[in-house]
Coordinates of C-alpha atoms in Angstrom, one line a residue:
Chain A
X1228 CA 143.8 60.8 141.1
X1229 CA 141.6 60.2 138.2
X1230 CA 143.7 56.5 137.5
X1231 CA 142.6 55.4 141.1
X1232 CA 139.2 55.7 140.3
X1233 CA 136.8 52.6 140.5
X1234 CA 136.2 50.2 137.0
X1235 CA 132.6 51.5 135.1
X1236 CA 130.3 49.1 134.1
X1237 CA 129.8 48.9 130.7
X1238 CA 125.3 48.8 129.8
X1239 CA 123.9 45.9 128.7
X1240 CA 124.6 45.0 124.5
X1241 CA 121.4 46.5 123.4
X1242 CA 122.4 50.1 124.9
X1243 CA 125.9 49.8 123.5
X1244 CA 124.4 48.9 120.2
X1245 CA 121.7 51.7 120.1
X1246 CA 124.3 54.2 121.4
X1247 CA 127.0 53.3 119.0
X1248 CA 124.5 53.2 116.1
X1249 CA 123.2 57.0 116.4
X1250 CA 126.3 58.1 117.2
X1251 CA 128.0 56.6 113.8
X1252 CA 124.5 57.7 112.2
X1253 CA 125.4 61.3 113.0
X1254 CA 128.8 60.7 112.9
X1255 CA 128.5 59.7 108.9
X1256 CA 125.7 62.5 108.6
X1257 CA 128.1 65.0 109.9
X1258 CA 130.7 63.9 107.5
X1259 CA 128.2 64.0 104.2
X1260 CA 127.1 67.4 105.4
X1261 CA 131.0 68.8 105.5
X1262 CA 131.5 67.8 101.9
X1263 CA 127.8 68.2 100.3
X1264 CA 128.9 68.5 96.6
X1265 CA 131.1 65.1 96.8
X1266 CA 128.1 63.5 98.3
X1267 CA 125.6 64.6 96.1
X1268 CA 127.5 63.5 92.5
X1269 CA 128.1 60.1 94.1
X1270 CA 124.7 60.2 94.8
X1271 CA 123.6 61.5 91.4
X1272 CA 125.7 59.1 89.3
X1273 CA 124.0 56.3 91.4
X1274 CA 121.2 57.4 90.9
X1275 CA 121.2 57.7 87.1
X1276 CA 122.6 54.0 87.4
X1277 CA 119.5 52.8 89.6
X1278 CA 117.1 55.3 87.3
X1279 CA 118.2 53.2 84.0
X1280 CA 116.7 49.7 84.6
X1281 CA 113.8 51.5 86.6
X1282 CA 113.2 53.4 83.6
X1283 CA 113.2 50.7 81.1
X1284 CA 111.0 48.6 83.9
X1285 CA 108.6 51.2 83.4
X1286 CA 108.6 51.5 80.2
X1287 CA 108.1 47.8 79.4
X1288 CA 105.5 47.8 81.6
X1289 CA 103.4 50.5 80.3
X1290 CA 104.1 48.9 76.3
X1291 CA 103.0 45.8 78.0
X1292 CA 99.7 46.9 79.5
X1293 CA 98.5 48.4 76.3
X1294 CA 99.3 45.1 74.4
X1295 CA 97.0 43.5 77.1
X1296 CA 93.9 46.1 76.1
X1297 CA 94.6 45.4 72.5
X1298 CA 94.1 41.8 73.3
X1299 CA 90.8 42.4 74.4
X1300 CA 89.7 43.7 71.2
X1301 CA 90.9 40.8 69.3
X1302 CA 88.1 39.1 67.2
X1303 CA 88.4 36.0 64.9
X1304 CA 86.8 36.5 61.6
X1305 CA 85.1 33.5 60.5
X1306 CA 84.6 34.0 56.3
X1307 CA 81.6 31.5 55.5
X1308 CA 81.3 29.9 52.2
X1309 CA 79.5 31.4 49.6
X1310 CA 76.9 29.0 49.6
X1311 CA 75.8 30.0 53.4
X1312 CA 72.1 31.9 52.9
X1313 CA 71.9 34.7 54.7
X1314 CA 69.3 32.8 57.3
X1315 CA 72.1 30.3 57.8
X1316 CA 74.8 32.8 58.5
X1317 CA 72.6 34.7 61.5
X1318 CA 71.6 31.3 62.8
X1319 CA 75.1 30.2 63.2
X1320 CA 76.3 33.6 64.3
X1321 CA 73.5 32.8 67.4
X1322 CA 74.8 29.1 67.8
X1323 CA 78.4 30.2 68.2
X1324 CA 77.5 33.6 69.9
X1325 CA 76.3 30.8 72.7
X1326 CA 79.1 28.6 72.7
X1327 CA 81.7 29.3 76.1
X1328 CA 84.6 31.4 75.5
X1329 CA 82.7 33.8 73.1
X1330 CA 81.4 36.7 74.1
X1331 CA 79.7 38.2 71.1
X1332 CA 79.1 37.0 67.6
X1333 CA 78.2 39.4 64.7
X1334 CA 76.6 38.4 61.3
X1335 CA 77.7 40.3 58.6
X1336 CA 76.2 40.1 55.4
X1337 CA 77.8 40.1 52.3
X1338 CA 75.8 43.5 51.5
X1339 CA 76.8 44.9 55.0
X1340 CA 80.3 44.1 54.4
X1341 CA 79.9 45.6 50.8
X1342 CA 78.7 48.6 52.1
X1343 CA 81.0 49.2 55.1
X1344 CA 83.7 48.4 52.5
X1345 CA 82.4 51.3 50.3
X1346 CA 82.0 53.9 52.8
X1347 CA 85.4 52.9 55.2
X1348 CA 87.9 52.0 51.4
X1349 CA 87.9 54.7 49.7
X1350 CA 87.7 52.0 46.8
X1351 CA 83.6 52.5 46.5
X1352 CA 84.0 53.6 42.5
X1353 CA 86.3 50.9 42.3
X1354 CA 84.0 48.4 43.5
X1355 CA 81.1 49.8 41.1
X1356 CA 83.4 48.5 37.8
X1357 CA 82.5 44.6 39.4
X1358 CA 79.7 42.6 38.2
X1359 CA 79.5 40.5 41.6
X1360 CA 80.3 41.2 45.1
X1361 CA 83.5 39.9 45.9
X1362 CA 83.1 40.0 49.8
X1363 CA 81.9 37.0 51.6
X1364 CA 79.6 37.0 54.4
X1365 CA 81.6 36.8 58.0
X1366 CA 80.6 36.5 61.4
X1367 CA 82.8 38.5 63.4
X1368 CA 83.6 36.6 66.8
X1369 CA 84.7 38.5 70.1
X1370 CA 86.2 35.8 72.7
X1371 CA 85.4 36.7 76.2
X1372 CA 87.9 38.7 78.5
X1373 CA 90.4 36.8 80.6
X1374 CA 90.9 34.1 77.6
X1375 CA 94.5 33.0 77.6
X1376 CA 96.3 32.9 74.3
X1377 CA 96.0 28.9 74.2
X1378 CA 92.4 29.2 74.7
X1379 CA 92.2 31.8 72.4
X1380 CA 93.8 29.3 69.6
X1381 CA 91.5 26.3 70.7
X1382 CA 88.3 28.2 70.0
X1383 CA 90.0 29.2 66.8
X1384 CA 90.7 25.6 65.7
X1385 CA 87.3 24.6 66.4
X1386 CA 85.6 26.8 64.8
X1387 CA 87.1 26.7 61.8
X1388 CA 86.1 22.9 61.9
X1389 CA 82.5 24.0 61.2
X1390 CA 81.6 22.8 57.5
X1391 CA 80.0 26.7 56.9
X1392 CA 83.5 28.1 57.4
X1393 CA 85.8 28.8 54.4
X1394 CA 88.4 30.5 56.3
X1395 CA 88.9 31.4 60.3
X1396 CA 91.5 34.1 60.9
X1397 CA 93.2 35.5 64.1
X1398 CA 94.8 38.5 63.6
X1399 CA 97.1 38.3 66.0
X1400 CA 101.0 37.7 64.9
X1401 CA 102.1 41.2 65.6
X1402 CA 100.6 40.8 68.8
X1403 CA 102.5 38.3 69.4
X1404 CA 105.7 39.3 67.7
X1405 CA 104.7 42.7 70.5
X1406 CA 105.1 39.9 73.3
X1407 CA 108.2 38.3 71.7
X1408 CA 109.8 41.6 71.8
X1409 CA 107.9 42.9 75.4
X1410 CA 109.9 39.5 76.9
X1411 CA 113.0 40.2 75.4
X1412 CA 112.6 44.0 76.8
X1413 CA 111.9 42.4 80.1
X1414 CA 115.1 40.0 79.9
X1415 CA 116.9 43.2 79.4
X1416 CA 115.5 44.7 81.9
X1417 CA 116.5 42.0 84.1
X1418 CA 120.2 42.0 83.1
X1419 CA 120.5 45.9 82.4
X1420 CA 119.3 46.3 86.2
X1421 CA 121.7 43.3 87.1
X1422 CA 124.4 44.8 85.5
X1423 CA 123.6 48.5 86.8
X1424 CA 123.2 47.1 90.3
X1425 CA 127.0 45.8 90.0
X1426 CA 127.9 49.6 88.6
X1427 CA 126.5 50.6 91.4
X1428 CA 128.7 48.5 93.7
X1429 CA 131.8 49.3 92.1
X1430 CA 130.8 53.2 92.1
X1431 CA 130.2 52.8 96.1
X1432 CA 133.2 50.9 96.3
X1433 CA 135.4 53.0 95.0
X1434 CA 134.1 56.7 97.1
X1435 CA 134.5 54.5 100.0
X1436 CA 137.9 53.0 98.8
X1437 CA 139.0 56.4 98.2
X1438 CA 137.4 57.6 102.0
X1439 CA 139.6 54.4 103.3
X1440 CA 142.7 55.9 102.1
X1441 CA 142.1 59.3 103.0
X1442 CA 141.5 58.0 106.8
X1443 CA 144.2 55.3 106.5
X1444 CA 146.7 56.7 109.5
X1445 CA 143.2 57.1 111.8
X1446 CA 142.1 53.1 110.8
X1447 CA 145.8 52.4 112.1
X1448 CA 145.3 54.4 115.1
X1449 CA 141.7 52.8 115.9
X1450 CA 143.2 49.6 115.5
X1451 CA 146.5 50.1 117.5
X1452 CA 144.1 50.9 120.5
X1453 CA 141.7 48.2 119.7
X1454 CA 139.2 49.0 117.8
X1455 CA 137.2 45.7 116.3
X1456 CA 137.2 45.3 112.6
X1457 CA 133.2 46.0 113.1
X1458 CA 134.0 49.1 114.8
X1459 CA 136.3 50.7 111.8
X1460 CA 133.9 49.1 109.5
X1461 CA 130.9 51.1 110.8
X1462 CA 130.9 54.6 109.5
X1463 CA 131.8 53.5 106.3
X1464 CA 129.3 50.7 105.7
X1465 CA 126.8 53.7 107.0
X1466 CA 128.4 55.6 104.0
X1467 CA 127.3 53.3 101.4
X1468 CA 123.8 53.0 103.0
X1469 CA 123.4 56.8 103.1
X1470 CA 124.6 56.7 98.9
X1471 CA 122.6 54.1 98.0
X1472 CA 119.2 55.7 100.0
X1473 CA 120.0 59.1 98.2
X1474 CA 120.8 57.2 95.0
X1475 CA 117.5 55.3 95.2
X1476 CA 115.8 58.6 96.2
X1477 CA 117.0 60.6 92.9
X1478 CA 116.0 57.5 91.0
X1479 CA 112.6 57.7 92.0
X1480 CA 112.9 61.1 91.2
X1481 CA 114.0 61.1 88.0
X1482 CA 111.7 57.9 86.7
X1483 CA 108.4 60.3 88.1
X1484 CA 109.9 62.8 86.7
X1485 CA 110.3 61.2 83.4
X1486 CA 106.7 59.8 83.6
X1487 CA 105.0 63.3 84.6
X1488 CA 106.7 64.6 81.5
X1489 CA 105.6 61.9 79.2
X1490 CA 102.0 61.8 80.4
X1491 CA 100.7 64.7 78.1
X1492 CA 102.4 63.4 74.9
X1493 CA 101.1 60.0 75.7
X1494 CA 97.6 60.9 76.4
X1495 CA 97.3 62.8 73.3
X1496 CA 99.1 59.5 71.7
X1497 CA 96.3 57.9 73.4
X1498 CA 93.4 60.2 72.7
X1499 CA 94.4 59.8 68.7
X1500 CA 93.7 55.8 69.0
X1501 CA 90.4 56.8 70.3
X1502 CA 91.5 55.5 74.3
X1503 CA 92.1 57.1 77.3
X1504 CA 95.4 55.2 78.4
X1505 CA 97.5 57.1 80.7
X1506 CA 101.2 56.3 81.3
X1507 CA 101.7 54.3 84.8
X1508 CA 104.6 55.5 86.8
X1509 CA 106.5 53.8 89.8
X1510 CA 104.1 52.5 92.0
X1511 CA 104.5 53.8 95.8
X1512 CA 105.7 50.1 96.5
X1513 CA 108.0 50.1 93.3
X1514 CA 109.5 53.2 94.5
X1515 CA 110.3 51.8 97.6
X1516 CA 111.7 49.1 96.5
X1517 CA 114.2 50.6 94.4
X1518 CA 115.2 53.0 97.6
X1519 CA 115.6 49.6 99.2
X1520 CA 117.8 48.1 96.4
X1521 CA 119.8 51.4 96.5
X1522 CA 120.6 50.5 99.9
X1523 CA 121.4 47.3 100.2
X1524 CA 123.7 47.7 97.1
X1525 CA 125.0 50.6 98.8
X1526 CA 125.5 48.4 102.2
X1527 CA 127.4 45.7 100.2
X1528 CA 129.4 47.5 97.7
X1529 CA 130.7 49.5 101.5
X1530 CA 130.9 45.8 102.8
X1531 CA 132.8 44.1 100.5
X1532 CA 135.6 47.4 100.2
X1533 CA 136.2 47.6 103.2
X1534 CA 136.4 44.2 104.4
X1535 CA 139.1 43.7 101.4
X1536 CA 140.6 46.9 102.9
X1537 CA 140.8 46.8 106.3
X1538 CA 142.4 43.4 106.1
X1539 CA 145.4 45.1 104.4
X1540 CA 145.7 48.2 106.9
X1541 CA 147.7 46.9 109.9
X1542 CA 149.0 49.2 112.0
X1543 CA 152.9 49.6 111.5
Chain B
X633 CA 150.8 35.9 139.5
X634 CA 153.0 38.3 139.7
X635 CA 155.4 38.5 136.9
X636 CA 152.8 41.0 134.1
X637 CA 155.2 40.7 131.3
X638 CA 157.5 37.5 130.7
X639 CA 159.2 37.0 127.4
X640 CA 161.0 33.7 127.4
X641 CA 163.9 33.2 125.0
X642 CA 162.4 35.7 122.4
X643 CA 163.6 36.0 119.0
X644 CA 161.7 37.8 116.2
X645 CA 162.9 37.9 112.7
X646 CA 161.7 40.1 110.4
X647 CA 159.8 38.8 106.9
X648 CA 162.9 40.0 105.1
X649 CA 165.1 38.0 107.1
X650 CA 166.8 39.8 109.5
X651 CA 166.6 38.7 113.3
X652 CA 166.1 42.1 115.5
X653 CA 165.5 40.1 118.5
X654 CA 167.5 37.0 119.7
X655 CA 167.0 34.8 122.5
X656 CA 165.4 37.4 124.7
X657 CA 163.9 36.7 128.3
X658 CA 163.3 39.2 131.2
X659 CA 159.7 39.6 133.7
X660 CA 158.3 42.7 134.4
X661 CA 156.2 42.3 137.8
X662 CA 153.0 43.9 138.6
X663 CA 153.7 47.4 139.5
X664 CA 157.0 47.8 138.0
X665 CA 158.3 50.2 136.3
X666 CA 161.0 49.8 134.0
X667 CA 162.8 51.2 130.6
X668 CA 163.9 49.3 127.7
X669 CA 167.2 50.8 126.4
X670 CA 169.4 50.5 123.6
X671 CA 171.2 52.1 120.4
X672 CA 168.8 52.7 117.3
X673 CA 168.1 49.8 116.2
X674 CA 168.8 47.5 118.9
X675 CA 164.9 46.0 119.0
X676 CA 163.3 48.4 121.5
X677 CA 160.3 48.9 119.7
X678 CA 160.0 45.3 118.4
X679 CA 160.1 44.4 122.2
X680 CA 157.0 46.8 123.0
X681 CA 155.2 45.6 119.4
X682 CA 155.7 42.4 120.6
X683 CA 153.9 42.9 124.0
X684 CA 151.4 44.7 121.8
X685 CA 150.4 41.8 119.7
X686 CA 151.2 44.1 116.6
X687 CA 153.7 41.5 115.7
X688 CA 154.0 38.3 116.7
X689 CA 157.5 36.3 117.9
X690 CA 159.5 34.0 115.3
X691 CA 160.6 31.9 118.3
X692 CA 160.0 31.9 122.1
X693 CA 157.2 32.4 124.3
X694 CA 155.4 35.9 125.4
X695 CA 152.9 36.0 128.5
X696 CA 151.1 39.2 129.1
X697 CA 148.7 40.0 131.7
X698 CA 148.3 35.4 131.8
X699 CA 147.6 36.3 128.1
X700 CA 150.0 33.3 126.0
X701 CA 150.3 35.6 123.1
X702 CA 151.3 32.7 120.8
X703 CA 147.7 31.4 121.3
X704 CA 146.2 34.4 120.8
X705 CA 143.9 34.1 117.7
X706 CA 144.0 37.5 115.7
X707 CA 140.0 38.3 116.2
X708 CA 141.0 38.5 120.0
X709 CA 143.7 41.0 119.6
X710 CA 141.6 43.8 119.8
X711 CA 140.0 42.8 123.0
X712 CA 143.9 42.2 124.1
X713 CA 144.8 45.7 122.8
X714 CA 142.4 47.1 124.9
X715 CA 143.5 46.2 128.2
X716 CA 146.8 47.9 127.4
X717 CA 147.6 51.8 126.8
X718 CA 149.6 52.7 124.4
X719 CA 152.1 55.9 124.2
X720 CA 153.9 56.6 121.0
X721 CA 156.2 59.4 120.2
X722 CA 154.8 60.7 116.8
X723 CA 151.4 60.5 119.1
X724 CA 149.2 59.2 116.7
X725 CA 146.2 61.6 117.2
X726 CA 143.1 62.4 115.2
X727 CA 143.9 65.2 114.2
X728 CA 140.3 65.7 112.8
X729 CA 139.0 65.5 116.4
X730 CA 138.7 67.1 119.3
X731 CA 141.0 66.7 122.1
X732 CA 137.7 65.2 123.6
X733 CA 137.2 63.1 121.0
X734 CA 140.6 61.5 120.9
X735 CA 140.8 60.5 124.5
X736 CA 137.6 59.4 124.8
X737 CA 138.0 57.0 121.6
X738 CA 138.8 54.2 123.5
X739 CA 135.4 54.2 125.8
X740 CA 133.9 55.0 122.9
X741 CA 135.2 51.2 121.6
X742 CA 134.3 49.6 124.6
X743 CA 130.4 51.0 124.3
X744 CA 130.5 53.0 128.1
X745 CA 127.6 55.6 128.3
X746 CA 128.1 58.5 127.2
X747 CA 127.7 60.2 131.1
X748 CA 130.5 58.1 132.2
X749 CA 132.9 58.7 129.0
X750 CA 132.4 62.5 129.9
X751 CA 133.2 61.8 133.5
X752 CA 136.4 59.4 132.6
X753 CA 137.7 61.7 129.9
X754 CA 138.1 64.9 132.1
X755 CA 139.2 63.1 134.7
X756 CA 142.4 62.1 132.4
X757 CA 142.3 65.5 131.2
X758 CA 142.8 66.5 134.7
X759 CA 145.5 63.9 135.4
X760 CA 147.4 65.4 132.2
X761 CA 147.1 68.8 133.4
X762 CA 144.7 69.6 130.3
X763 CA 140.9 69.9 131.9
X764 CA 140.5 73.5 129.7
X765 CA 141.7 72.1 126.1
X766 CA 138.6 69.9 125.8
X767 CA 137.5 71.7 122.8
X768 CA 140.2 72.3 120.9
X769 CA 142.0 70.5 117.9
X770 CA 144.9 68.9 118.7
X771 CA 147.5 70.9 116.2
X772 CA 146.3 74.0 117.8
X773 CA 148.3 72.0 121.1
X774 CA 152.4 72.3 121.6
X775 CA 154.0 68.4 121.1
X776 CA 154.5 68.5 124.7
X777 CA 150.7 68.9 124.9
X778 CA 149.6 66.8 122.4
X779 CA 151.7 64.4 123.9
X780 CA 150.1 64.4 127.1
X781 CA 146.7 63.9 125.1
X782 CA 148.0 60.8 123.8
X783 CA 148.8 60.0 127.4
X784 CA 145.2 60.7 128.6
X785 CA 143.9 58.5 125.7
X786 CA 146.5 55.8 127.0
X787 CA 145.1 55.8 131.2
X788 CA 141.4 56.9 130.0
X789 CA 140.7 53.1 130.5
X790 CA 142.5 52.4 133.4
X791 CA 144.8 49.9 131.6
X792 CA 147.0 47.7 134.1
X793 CA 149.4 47.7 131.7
X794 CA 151.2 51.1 130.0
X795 CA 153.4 50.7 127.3
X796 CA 155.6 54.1 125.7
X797 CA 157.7 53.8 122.6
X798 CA 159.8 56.9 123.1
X799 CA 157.4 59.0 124.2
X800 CA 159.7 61.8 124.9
X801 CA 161.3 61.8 121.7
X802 CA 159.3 64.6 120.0
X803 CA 159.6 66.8 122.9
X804 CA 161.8 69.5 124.6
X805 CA 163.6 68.1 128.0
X806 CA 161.4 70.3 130.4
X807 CA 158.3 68.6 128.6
X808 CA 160.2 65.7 128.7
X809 CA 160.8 65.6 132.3
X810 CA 157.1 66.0 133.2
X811 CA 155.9 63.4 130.9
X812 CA 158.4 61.0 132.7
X813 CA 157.4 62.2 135.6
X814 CA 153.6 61.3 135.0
X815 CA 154.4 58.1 134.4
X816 CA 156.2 57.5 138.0
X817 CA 153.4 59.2 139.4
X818 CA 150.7 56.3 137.6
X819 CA 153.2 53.6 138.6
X820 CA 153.3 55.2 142.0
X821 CA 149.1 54.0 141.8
X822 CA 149.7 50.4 140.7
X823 CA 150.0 50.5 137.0
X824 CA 152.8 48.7 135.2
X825 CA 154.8 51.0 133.1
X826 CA 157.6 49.9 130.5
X827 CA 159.1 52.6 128.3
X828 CA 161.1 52.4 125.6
X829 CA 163.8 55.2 125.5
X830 CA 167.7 56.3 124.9
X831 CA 166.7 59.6 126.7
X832 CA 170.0 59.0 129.1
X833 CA 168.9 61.9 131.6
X834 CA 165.6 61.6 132.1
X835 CA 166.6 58.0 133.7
X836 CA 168.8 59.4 135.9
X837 CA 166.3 61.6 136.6
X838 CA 163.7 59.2 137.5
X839 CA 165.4 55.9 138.1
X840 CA 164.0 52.8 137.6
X841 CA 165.2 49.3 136.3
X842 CA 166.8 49.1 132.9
X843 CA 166.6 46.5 130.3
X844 CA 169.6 47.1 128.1
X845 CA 169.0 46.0 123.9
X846 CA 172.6 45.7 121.8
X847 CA 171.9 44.1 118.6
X848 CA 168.9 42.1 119.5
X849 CA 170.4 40.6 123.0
X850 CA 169.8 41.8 126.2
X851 CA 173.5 43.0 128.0
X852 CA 174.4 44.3 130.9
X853 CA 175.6 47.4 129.7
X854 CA 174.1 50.6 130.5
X855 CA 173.3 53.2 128.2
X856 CA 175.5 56.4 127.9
X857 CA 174.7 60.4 127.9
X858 CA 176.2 61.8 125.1
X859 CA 178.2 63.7 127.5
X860 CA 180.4 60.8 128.4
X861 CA 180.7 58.7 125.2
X862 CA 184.0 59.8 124.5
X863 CA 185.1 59.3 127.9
X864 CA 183.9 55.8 127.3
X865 CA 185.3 55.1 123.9
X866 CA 188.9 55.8 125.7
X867 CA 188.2 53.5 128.0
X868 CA 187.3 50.7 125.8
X869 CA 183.8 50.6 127.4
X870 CA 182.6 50.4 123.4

């Protein structure tokens, strides 16, 4: 008689842990597969949740990397005084041109900058009606690449110290009101993904609250022949795992898809600014870290249901 | 040791308020079998939830298998639970899995390999009388068999200890009889069976001790067929 039999031995804990892994793996595979559409909105809905902030993420980025190339063209325009002879203005343009943190200085002679204001104005008849030339002479200054902005502002100051200068100017406050608002964009980045990420929770939360009920009478069964709160918990942690990996998945999806179909419209954007910027998508690593987050939000929205749940299903 | 079960003045009150058991104490020895008896209501199934650890006494002590269940801290009572097999009559299947499946859910907890679950399982099967159902669904099975696959799932681990809360109470008395039966025959091999049951006949037919339940109390009345309560209630016996 079977009952008679001799006691098994149970395999060591790394054997009972691999087995009981693949077999909740394809036990919660096997479940997804019987109800594909359910699993694929939850999916899908996550996924436009995690596709949000990524999204924005990239878009801030992308805003933020062509603010950094217009930096690099910036150029302080030092206007000399009138009283500066031509001589003067080139020799200083060659003293500053050798200072550190300039790359390039440029004289430009009052006749120059008459002349390129003629041809580039549209105001050349204008001008003609003008006994004098109004234009100062300027030496346009290029700072060298990697400056910081503090740097940037130094060289400014002390160059406008220089008795030849009348005025020293910086173009730069919308570049700067661009960062102001790139920060705040990243700040709500930050709290849209934060916020998302909890959305995400709660949606996970709830399919698996609603899978908890639906199996309620089976928990109470596994438990009245003594099942471990880790053992019930299994499947449906693997659940939220397998939501938030498809989630992540469509996310990455949808962000390269997003990019791919913005890349023509921004390279002609590009092209009409006379660059050859091309929008930057998810990295490889990005994109795998936002599968990861999917999971692990996945993981603890399943978590933190069904711990709450399971606490309150006691056999009767 | 010999004494398996030992309640010792036993009372359990439910949260509400009202006591269902007072002052209980019996022993049920290794290797006994025994039936716990008793009107509707009379504690029965408090008694075997008790044993359980699905609820836990107001007052008293309970020993199971040297187990002092009043010590027993609640992320131990699934390790408890599964030293004990469990029989119910609304057989608590999963009725989303294979008869396979449900009797080899308890291995399944305790991590065996899967070689040796196939092995136990059909060996209960076989025990049962249901080696060719392997396959099947249990509500494609009669209650008699579906019963007997709840049995299966209870000896599948070889538990020392059997408990059945009127396991014969869904069934017809020809299905009944057998299933009492196959519980004789697994005491008959060591294993300590208490059932909980007013089915009158199938104690006479296999006798065993009785604990008799009246209103929470254990008397030494004995439980009457249906046949000769009138008989009784002329008599005064009520």
């Amino acid at each position: 008689m079977a009952i008679a039999e001799a006691g098994l031995e149970r395999p060591n804990w790394l054997a009972r842990w691999t087995q009981e892994h693949l077999r909740v793996l394809f036990f919660s595979l096997g479940k997804l597969a019987r109800a594909p559409m359910a699993a694929a909105l939850t999916a899908l809905v996550i996924g436009i949740a995690l596709a949000l902030p990524a999204g924005l993420f990239v878009a801030v980025r992308n805003l933020s990397t062509v603010g950094y190339s217009w930096q690099e063209s910036l150029q302080i325009s030092l206007f000399l005084k009138d009283s500066v002879s031509d001589e003067r203005g080139k020799a200083l343009a060659r003293e500053i041109g050798a200072e550190t943190g300039v790359a390039r200085a440029t004289y430009i002679s009052r006749e120059q900058a008459l002349a390129e204001f003629r041809e580039l104005s549209g105001f050349g008849e204008a001008l003609d009606l003008l006994k004098d030339n109004p234009l100062p002479p300027v030496i346009a200054v290029t700072p060298a690449r990697g400056q910081t902005k503090a740097e940037v502002r130094s060289l400014l100051a002390r160059l406008s110290q220089r008795p030849e200068v009348d005025l020293a100017k910086l173009d730069q406050q919308w570049l700067e009101r661009l960062y102001a608002v790139l920060s705040i964009a990243e700040h709500a980045v930050g709290i849209i993904a934060l916020l998302l990420g909890l959305a995400v929770m709660v949606i996970i939360g709830n399919t698996i609250r609603l899978d908890i009920e639906a199996r309620r009478e089976e928990i109470e069964v596994m438990k009245l022949i003594g099942a471990p709160h880790s053992f019930v918990r299994r499947p449906f942690l693997y659940s939220g795992v397998w939501f938030g990996l498809g989630g992540g998945l469509l996310a990455w999806g949808l962000v390269a898809l997003a990019t791919h179909l913005l890349d023509a419209p921004t390279a002609q954007l590009a092209a009409l600014y006379d660059s050859t910027y091309r929008i930057a998508g998810l990295s490889l690593s990005d994109g795998l870290a936002l599968v990861a987050a999917g999971i692990v939000l996945g993981w603890s929205g399943a978590f933190a249901t069904v711990t709450h749940r399971l606490a309150q299903i006691e056999p009767r | 040791m010999t004494d398996l079960i030992r309640f010792d003045r036993v009372s359990y009150r439910y949260p509400g308020g009202q006591d269902v058991l007072a002052d209980v104490s019996f022993a049920i020895a290794q290797g006994e079998m025994a039936y716990i008896t008793g009107p509707s209501g009379a504690g029965k199934t408090t008694v075997l939830r008790l044993i359980a650890a699905l609820c836990r006494a107001t007052r008293g002590q309970i020993v199971v298998m040297g187990q002092n269940l009043s010590t027993l801290k609640p992320r131990h009572v699934p390790a408890f639970r599964q030293r004990l097999g469990l029989v119910f009559q609304n057989f608590n299947l999963l009725y989303d899995r294979t008869v396979f499946d449900n009797v080899a859910l308890p291995l399944v907890i305790r991590g065996y390999a899967h070689a040796d679950i196939g092995r136990r399982v059909r060996a209960a099967l076989d025990a049962v009388g249901l080696l060719g159902k392997e396959k099947v669904l249990p509500l494609t099975l009669s209650g008699g068999e579906q019963q007997r696959v709840g049995i299966a799932r209870a000896i599948v681990t070889k538990p020392a200890l059997i408990l059945a809360d009127e396991p014969t109470g869904n069934l017809d008395p020809e299905m009944a009889l057998e299933v009492m039966r196959g519980f004789a025959r697994f005491n008959e091999v060591g294993v300590t069976v208490l059932v909980a049951t007013h089915a009158i006949d199938l104690i006479e037919a296999v006798p065993r001790r009785i604990i008799h339940l009246e209103q929470g109390r254990i008397t030494d009345k004995h439980p009457l067929a249906a046949s000769k309560l009138k008989e009784a209630a002329s008599h005064g016996h009520r």
